[in-house]
Tab-separated table of C-alpha atoms in Angstrom:
chain	number	residue	atom	x	y	z
D	1	MET	CA	0.065	-0.092	0.004
D	2	ARG	CA	2.895	2.611	0.914
D	3	ARG	CA	4.670	1.574	-2.101
D	4	GLY	CA	1.556	2.368	-4.304
D	5	TRP	CA	1.444	5.783	-2.727
D	6	LYS	CA	5.046	6.405	-3.235
D	7	MET	CA	4.672	5.526	-7.023
D	8	ALA	CA	1.495	7.611	-7.329
D	9	LEU	CA	3.372	10.543	-5.704
D	10	SER	CA	6.412	10.117	-7.774
D	11	GLY	CA	4.035	10.295	-10.819
D	12	GLY	CA	2.440	13.219	-9.799
D	13	LEU	CA	5.608	15.201	-9.434
D	14	ARG	CA	6.941	14.287	-12.832
D	15	CYS	CA	3.479	15.329	-14.556
D	16	CYS	CA	3.821	18.617	-12.577
D	17	ARG	CA	7.407	19.093	-13.573
D	18	ARG	CA	6.317	18.254	-17.435
D	19	VAL	CA	3.580	20.711	-17.147
D	20	LEU	CA	5.798	23.476	-15.534
D	21	SER	CA	8.430	22.904	-18.148
D	22	TRP	CA	6.243	24.753	-20.393
D	23	VAL	CA	6.025	27.905	-18.612
D	24	PRO	CA	9.011	29.774	-20.112
D	25	VAL	CA	7.651	28.724	-23.463
D	26	LEU	CA	4.380	30.112	-22.607
D	27	VAL	CA	5.733	33.252	-21.698
D	28	ILE	CA	7.696	33.797	-24.849
D	29	VAL	CA	4.732	32.728	-26.863
D	30	LEU	CA	2.601	35.405	-25.199
D	31	VAL	CA	5.190	38.150	-25.312
D	32	VAL	CA	5.465	37.403	-29.264
D	33	LEU	CA	1.805	37.408	-29.634
D	34	TRP	CA	1.396	40.753	-27.871
D	35	SER	CA	4.330	42.306	-29.866
D	36	TYR	CA	2.742	41.179	-33.033
D	37	TYR	CA	-0.629	43.129	-31.782
D	38	ALA	CA	1.276	46.051	-30.766
D	39	TYR	CA	3.360	46.530	-33.972
D	40	VAL	CA	0.734	45.409	-36.764
D	41	PHE	CA	-2.486	46.887	-35.083
D	42	GLU	CA	-1.206	49.859	-32.742
D	43	LEU	CA	1.707	50.967	-34.599
D	44	CYS	CA	1.095	50.180	-38.456
D	45	LEU	CA	-2.686	50.508	-38.545
D	46	VAL	CA	-3.297	53.221	-35.965
D	47	THR	CA	-0.231	55.242	-35.416
D	48	VAL	CA	1.752	55.184	-38.961
D	49	LEU	CA	-0.339	57.517	-41.257
D	50	SER	CA	1.444	57.150	-44.597
D	51	PRO	CA	-0.132	54.272	-46.707
D	52	ALA	CA	3.204	53.493	-48.422
D	53	GLU	CA	5.267	53.260	-45.204
D	54	LYS	CA	2.268	50.927	-43.505
D	55	VAL	CA	2.762	48.474	-46.799
D	56	VAL	CA	6.444	48.581	-46.409
D	57	TYR	CA	6.696	48.012	-42.407
D	58	LEU	CA	4.208	45.406	-42.819
D	59	ILE	CA	5.810	43.403	-45.533
D	60	LEU	CA	9.086	43.313	-44.002
D	61	TYR	CA	7.855	42.726	-40.642
D	62	HIS	CA	6.073	39.628	-41.632
D	63	ALA	CA	8.812	38.347	-43.709
D	64	ILE	CA	10.981	38.476	-40.547
D	65	PHE	CA	8.340	37.044	-38.068
D	66	VAL	CA	7.719	33.934	-40.558
D	67	PHE	CA	11.215	32.816	-40.170
D	68	PHE	CA	11.286	33.994	-36.420
D	69	THR	CA	8.179	31.773	-35.603
D	70	TRP	CA	9.257	28.918	-37.708
D	71	THR	CA	12.807	28.477	-36.443
D	72	TYR	CA	11.369	28.777	-32.679
D	73	TRP	CA	8.870	26.104	-33.661
D	74	LYS	CA	11.505	23.663	-35.109
D	75	SER	CA	13.660	24.291	-32.034
D	76	ILE	CA	11.361	23.248	-29.600
D	77	PHE	CA	9.782	20.245	-31.499
D	78	THR	CA	12.624	18.854	-33.256
D	79	LEU	CA	13.572	15.879	-30.973
D	80	PRO	CA	16.990	15.034	-29.479
D	81	LEU	CA	18.814	12.252	-31.289
D	82	GLN	CA	19.715	9.357	-28.959
D	83	PRO	CA	22.459	7.025	-29.618
D	84	ASN	CA	21.513	3.977	-31.884
D	85	GLN	CA	21.458	0.520	-30.729
D	86	LYS	CA	24.939	-0.619	-31.458
D	87	PHE	CA	26.095	1.796	-28.450
D	88	HIS	CA	23.840	0.045	-25.949
D	89	LEU	CA	25.055	-3.095	-24.205
D	90	SER	CA	23.665	-6.369	-25.191
D	91	TYR	CA	21.279	-8.067	-22.730
D	92	THR	CA	24.437	-10.637	-22.366
D	93	ASP	CA	27.027	-7.650	-21.750
D	94	LYS	CA	24.689	-5.818	-19.324
D	95	GLU	CA	24.331	-8.910	-17.231
D	96	ARG	CA	28.078	-9.624	-17.104
D	97	TYR	CA	28.741	-5.797	-16.353
D	98	GLU	CA	26.428	-5.566	-13.549
D	99	ASN	CA	27.369	-8.724	-11.644
D	100	GLU	CA	30.861	-7.965	-11.961
D	101	GLU	CA	32.313	-6.433	-8.617
D	102	ARG	CA	35.572	-5.788	-9.430
D	103	PRO	CA	35.870	-2.119	-10.929
D	104	GLU	CA	39.119	-2.644	-13.028
D	105	VAL	CA	37.488	-5.728	-14.731
D	106	GLN	CA	34.619	-3.736	-15.510
D	107	LYS	CA	36.403	-0.937	-17.091
D	108	GLN	CA	38.475	-3.508	-18.987
D	109	MET	CA	35.107	-4.890	-20.427
D	110	LEU	CA	33.818	-1.489	-21.550
D	111	VAL	CA	37.562	-0.859	-23.187
D	112	ASP	CA	37.108	-4.155	-25.229
D	113	MET	CA	33.533	-3.147	-26.235
D	114	ALA	CA	34.735	0.172	-27.363
D	115	LYS	CA	37.004	-0.875	-29.661
D	116	LYS	CA	34.346	-2.169	-31.713
D	117	LEU	CA	32.814	1.508	-32.038
D	118	PRO	CA	33.919	4.828	-33.463
D	119	VAL	CA	34.707	6.402	-29.946
D	120	TYR	CA	37.666	8.432	-29.298
D	121	THR	CA	36.789	10.621	-26.479
D	122	ARG	CA	37.412	9.561	-22.726
D	123	THR	CA	36.610	10.636	-19.248
D	124	GLY	CA	38.862	12.668	-17.281
D	125	SER	CA	40.643	9.990	-15.704
D	126	GLY	CA	41.052	8.281	-19.314
D	127	ALA	CA	38.186	5.506	-19.118
D	128	VAL	CA	35.370	4.793	-21.622
D	129	ARG	CA	32.656	6.983	-21.303
D	130	PHE	CA	29.702	4.945	-20.233
D	131	CYS	CA	26.165	6.098	-18.938
D	132	ASP	CA	25.034	3.847	-16.339
D	133	ARG	CA	21.549	5.014	-16.823
D	134	CYS	CA	21.003	4.362	-20.322
D	135	HIS	CA	23.444	1.592	-20.288
D	136	LEU	CA	25.305	2.427	-23.455
D	137	ILE	CA	28.901	3.706	-24.501
D	138	LYS	CA	28.355	7.245	-25.389
D	139	PRO	CA	29.569	8.373	-28.794
D	140	ASP	CA	31.909	11.347	-29.028
D	141	ARG	CA	30.288	14.464	-27.843
D	142	CYS	CA	27.247	12.632	-26.445
D	143	HIS	CA	25.991	13.411	-22.922
D	144	HIS	CA	23.105	12.452	-20.595
D	145	CYS	CA	20.675	15.063	-19.877
D	146	SER	CA	19.306	15.039	-16.572
D	147	VAL	CA	16.104	16.884	-17.428
D	148	CYS	CA	15.446	14.704	-20.589
D	149	ALA	CA	16.615	11.790	-18.834
D	150	MET	CA	18.474	10.477	-21.760
D	151	CYS	CA	21.636	10.454	-23.850
D	152	VAL	CA	21.583	13.107	-26.421
D	153	LEU	CA	23.870	13.136	-29.716
D	154	LYS	CA	26.453	16.175	-29.879
D	155	MET	CA	24.867	17.710	-26.772
D	156	ASP	CA	24.981	21.568	-26.252
D	157	HIS	CA	22.607	22.338	-23.454
D	158	HIS	CA	19.030	21.992	-22.275
D	159	CYS	CA	17.449	25.168	-23.014
D	160	PRO	CA	14.072	25.803	-20.752
D	161	TRP	CA	12.867	28.782	-23.158
D	162	VAL	CA	12.268	25.967	-25.998
D	163	ASN	CA	11.855	23.197	-23.558
D	164	ASN	CA	14.101	20.725	-25.370
D	165	CYS	CA	17.443	19.553	-25.445
D	166	ILE	CA	19.738	21.246	-28.069
D	167	GLY	CA	21.934	18.968	-29.678
D	168	PHE	CA	23.064	17.388	-33.077
D	169	SER	CA	19.493	17.346	-34.354
D	170	ASN	CA	18.258	20.808	-33.744
D	171	TYR	CA	21.411	22.906	-32.794
D	172	LYS	CA	21.065	24.803	-36.277
D	173	PHE	CA	17.553	25.565	-35.546
D	174	PHE	CA	18.342	26.908	-32.275
D	175	LEU	CA	21.143	29.104	-33.983
D	176	GLN	CA	18.720	30.337	-36.432
D	177	PHE	CA	16.212	31.168	-34.033
D	178	LEU	CA	18.625	33.307	-32.134
D	179	ALA	CA	19.567	35.137	-35.284
D	180	TYR	CA	15.998	35.788	-36.217
D	181	SER	CA	15.358	37.011	-32.876
D	182	VAL	CA	18.011	39.396	-32.849
D	183	LEU	CA	16.594	40.498	-36.385
D	184	TYR	CA	13.068	40.655	-35.030
D	185	CYS	CA	14.122	42.777	-32.184
D	186	LEU	CA	16.378	45.039	-34.067
D	187	TYR	CA	13.615	45.532	-36.960
D	188	ILE	CA	10.838	46.400	-34.316
D	189	ALA	CA	13.319	48.978	-32.511
D	190	THR	CA	14.557	50.788	-35.458
D	191	THR	CA	11.027	51.225	-37.053
D	192	VAL	CA	9.456	52.345	-33.736
D	193	PHE	CA	12.109	54.817	-32.373
D	194	SER	CA	10.929	57.547	-34.740
D	195	TYR	CA	7.312	57.230	-33.249
D	196	PHE	CA	8.610	56.984	-29.752
D	197	ILE	CA	10.339	60.416	-30.278
D	198	LYS	CA	7.294	61.817	-31.506
D	199	TYR	CA	5.109	60.592	-28.580
D	200	TRP	CA	8.123	61.665	-26.208
D	201	ARG	CA	7.834	65.349	-27.910
D	202	GLY	CA	3.988	65.586	-27.977
D	203	GLU	CA	3.717	65.674	-31.716
D	204	LEU	CA	1.121	62.624	-31.566
D	205	PRO	CA	-2.145	62.534	-29.859
D	206	SER	CA	-1.719	60.465	-26.344
D	207	VAL	CA	-3.997	57.823	-27.228
D	208	ARG	CA	-4.164	53.806	-26.293
D	209	SER	CA	-1.377	53.377	-28.829
D	210	LYS	CA	1.185	55.375	-26.930
D	211	PHE	CA	1.585	52.742	-24.288
D	212	HIS	CA	1.914	49.928	-26.709
D	213	VAL	CA	4.465	51.823	-28.817
D	214	LEU	CA	6.752	53.254	-25.896
D	215	PHE	CA	6.773	49.660	-24.026
D	216	LEU	CA	7.240	47.641	-27.502
D	217	LEU	CA	10.486	49.755	-28.089
D	218	PHE	CA	11.375	49.176	-24.230
D	219	VAL	CA	10.891	45.170	-24.496
D	220	ALA	CA	12.566	44.845	-28.126
D	221	CYS	CA	15.779	46.689	-26.475
D	222	MET	CA	15.948	44.770	-23.716
D	223	PHE	CA	15.569	41.263	-25.452
D	224	PHE	CA	17.789	42.664	-28.324
D	225	VAL	CA	20.795	43.239	-25.747
D	226	SER	CA	20.392	39.870	-24.013
D	227	LEU	CA	19.923	38.033	-27.484
D	228	VAL	CA	22.846	39.431	-29.314
D	229	ILE	CA	25.290	38.417	-26.564
D	230	LEU	CA	23.992	34.906	-26.598
D	231	PHE	CA	23.854	34.870	-30.151
D	232	GLY	CA	27.433	36.092	-30.403
D	233	TYR	CA	28.598	33.304	-27.761
D	234	HIS	CA	27.131	30.737	-29.894
D	235	CYS	CA	28.773	32.374	-33.160
D	236	TRP	CA	32.234	31.896	-31.483
D	237	LEU	CA	31.254	28.343	-30.667
D	238	VAL	CA	30.402	27.610	-34.086
D	239	SER	CA	33.598	28.988	-35.512
D	240	ARG	CA	35.744	27.083	-33.155
D	241	ASN	CA	33.516	23.724	-33.565
D	242	LYS	CA	32.588	23.605	-29.734
D	243	THR	CA	29.587	22.626	-27.857
D	244	THR	CA	28.742	24.823	-24.711
D	245	LEU	CA	29.626	21.600	-22.626
D	246	GLU	CA	32.996	21.619	-24.380
D	247	ALA	CA	33.606	25.355	-23.737
D	248	PHE	CA	33.186	24.550	-19.949
D	249	CYS	CA	35.070	21.355	-19.853
D	250	THR	CA	37.809	20.246	-22.277
D	251	PRO	CA	37.070	16.967	-24.195
D	252	VAL	CA	39.687	14.147	-23.482
D	253	PHE	CA	40.761	11.835	-26.375
D	254	THR	CA	42.728	8.676	-26.094
D	255	SER	CA	45.941	10.923	-26.385
D	256	GLY	CA	44.684	13.218	-23.711
D	257	PRO	CA	42.960	16.479	-23.556
D	258	GLU	CA	42.430	18.513	-26.564
D	259	LYS	CA	40.422	21.977	-26.292
D	260	ASN	CA	40.635	22.272	-30.309
D	261	GLY	CA	40.154	18.503	-31.148
D	262	PHE	CA	37.340	19.046	-33.396
D	263	ASN	CA	38.402	22.410	-34.697
D	264	LEU	CA	38.775	22.069	-38.543
D	265	GLY	CA	39.144	25.604	-39.653
D	266	PHE	CA	36.589	28.364	-39.770
D	267	ILE	CA	34.995	27.395	-43.007
D	268	LYS	CA	34.528	23.582	-42.156
D	269	ASN	CA	33.366	24.302	-38.686
D	270	ILE	CA	30.400	26.367	-39.924
D	271	LYS	CA	29.704	23.506	-42.330
D	272	GLN	CA	29.666	21.089	-39.533
D	273	VAL	CA	26.437	22.833	-38.428
D	274	PHE	CA	24.817	24.221	-41.641
D	275	GLY	CA	26.039	21.655	-44.359
D	276	ASP	CA	27.757	22.017	-47.578
D	277	LYS	CA	24.819	23.643	-49.565
D	278	LYS	CA	24.624	27.341	-48.550
D	279	LYS	CA	21.405	27.707	-50.019
D	280	PHE	CA	20.013	26.124	-46.922
D	281	TRP	CA	22.065	28.118	-44.485
D	282	LEU	CA	19.186	30.465	-43.624
D	283	ILE	CA	16.148	28.018	-43.820
D	284	PRO	CA	15.174	25.719	-41.000
D	285	ILE	CA	15.725	22.735	-42.758
D	286	GLY	CA	17.954	20.005	-41.605
D	287	SER	CA	21.415	20.029	-43.645
D	288	SER	CA	23.950	19.024	-40.713
D	289	PRO	CA	26.411	16.425	-42.249
D	290	GLY	CA	26.611	12.950	-40.606
D	291	ASP	CA	24.480	11.027	-38.020
D	292	GLY	CA	25.745	12.670	-34.859
D	293	HIS	CA	27.635	9.224	-33.722
D	294	SER	CA	31.292	10.331	-34.944
D	295	PHE	CA	32.816	13.550	-36.039
D	296	PRO	CA	35.950	14.540	-38.146
D	297	MET	CA	38.661	15.305	-35.630
D	298	ARG	CA	41.589	17.887	-36.024
D	299	SER	CA	44.213	15.182	-35.256
D	300	ARG	CA	43.022	13.059	-38.222
D	301	ASN	CA	42.783	16.225	-40.570
D	302	GLU	CA	46.473	16.950	-39.799
D	303	SER	CA	47.532	13.590	-40.703
D	304	GLN	CA	46.019	13.863	-44.100
D	305	ASP	CA	46.734	17.641	-44.520
D	306	PRO	CA	50.120	18.610	-42.865
D	307	LEU	CA	49.561	22.360	-43.268
D	308	LEU	CA	46.698	22.325	-40.466
D	309	ALA	CA	49.354	21.453	-38.138
D	310	ASN	CA	51.066	24.505	-38.500
D	311	GLU	CA	48.015	26.586	-37.915
D	312	GLU	CA	47.961	28.580	-34.838
D	313	PRO	CA	44.917	27.892	-32.885
D	314	TRP	CA	43.168	31.224	-31.080
D	315	GLU	CA	43.962	31.106	-27.734
D	316	ASP	CA	41.074	30.637	-24.904
D	317	ASN	CA	41.043	32.831	-21.746
D	318	GLU	CA	39.042	30.260	-19.780
D	319	ASP	CA	40.389	27.407	-17.685
D	320	ASP	CA	39.719	24.347	-20.107
D	321	ASN	CA	40.443	21.968	-17.040
D	322	ARG	CA	37.542	23.127	-14.649
D	323	ASP	CA	34.326	20.961	-14.277
D	324	TYR	CA	31.183	22.145	-15.637
D	325	PRO	CA	29.352	23.577	-12.698
D	326	GLU	CA	25.605	23.053	-12.573
D	327	GLY	CA	23.565	26.337	-13.006
D	328	SER	CA	26.869	28.199	-14.350
D	329	SER	CA	24.618	29.349	-17.302
D	330	SER	CA	20.671	30.094	-17.436
D	331	LEU	CA	20.950	27.846	-20.781
D	332	ALA	CA	23.115	25.086	-19.691
D	333	VAL	CA	21.643	22.401	-17.502
D	334	GLU	CA	23.227	19.186	-17.917
D	335	THR	CA	24.571	16.362	-15.508
D	336	GLU	CA	26.868	13.582	-17.040
D	337	THR	CA	26.879	10.154	-15.384
């Protein structure tokens, strides 16, 4: 009886957490809906008097708005990819691993299993990266997300504002969402500013639209500042072919720690996210190369092209050997097992 109550309570708490996880998304949706009403109706249809100016403002606004909402939708509802079956322990291997009490034998079992897989990264102690929750050997750049309760391929971070884990399957969409969000805020701020000045000087009558126009400029500027910083940070990550987690904690390869292990050069790094076809770079359509289980590495490229070995990598200011602290970023929520 007591066990049944505990199970019911645990299920109820999980349900509440799932519901509450949508609150940040709901807040963003409500702000966007209000901004649409304030810009289209209160500014363009009520405040702006010139018909030509109304048409131009509305056409450009809706063009940006479509891509903004499209990329946000894709960021939310594109499910993160999990490692395929060959990285999971078989039933026999799982039984052997769990029944073995000697840690050194368990480590050797994982080493033997990893030899059959394209896995080149290790833990800080040099052991095979194994998830004891999902019972799998983690592919390179894969991490376990404590919020989603699963291992995510090329995990970047868990974002509460999209209620989704950002990884291999949707990182391109997330980056596009940031770009179009910055453009959306910038466009609103620049087109609203002249009418803000007119209201401030009393050149326009003090009607209901005044509040919406003034507050619209304030909200657009506020979001623009925070988004441009976040977007700039992720652009830096893309230029270095790093994830947020890799920026906080240096990847460890079989040869040792290497902060530029996946850095292939600026152009190739961009193509690792957006793909080879530039016509798809601005459109939220999946075009990232590969399957998320393995990635080209700098050491391999240097062996094929000796010129890469002579390139001077950009210096990082952060301490690459520090652990990734929980809560160190408002967007990065990850606990690796």
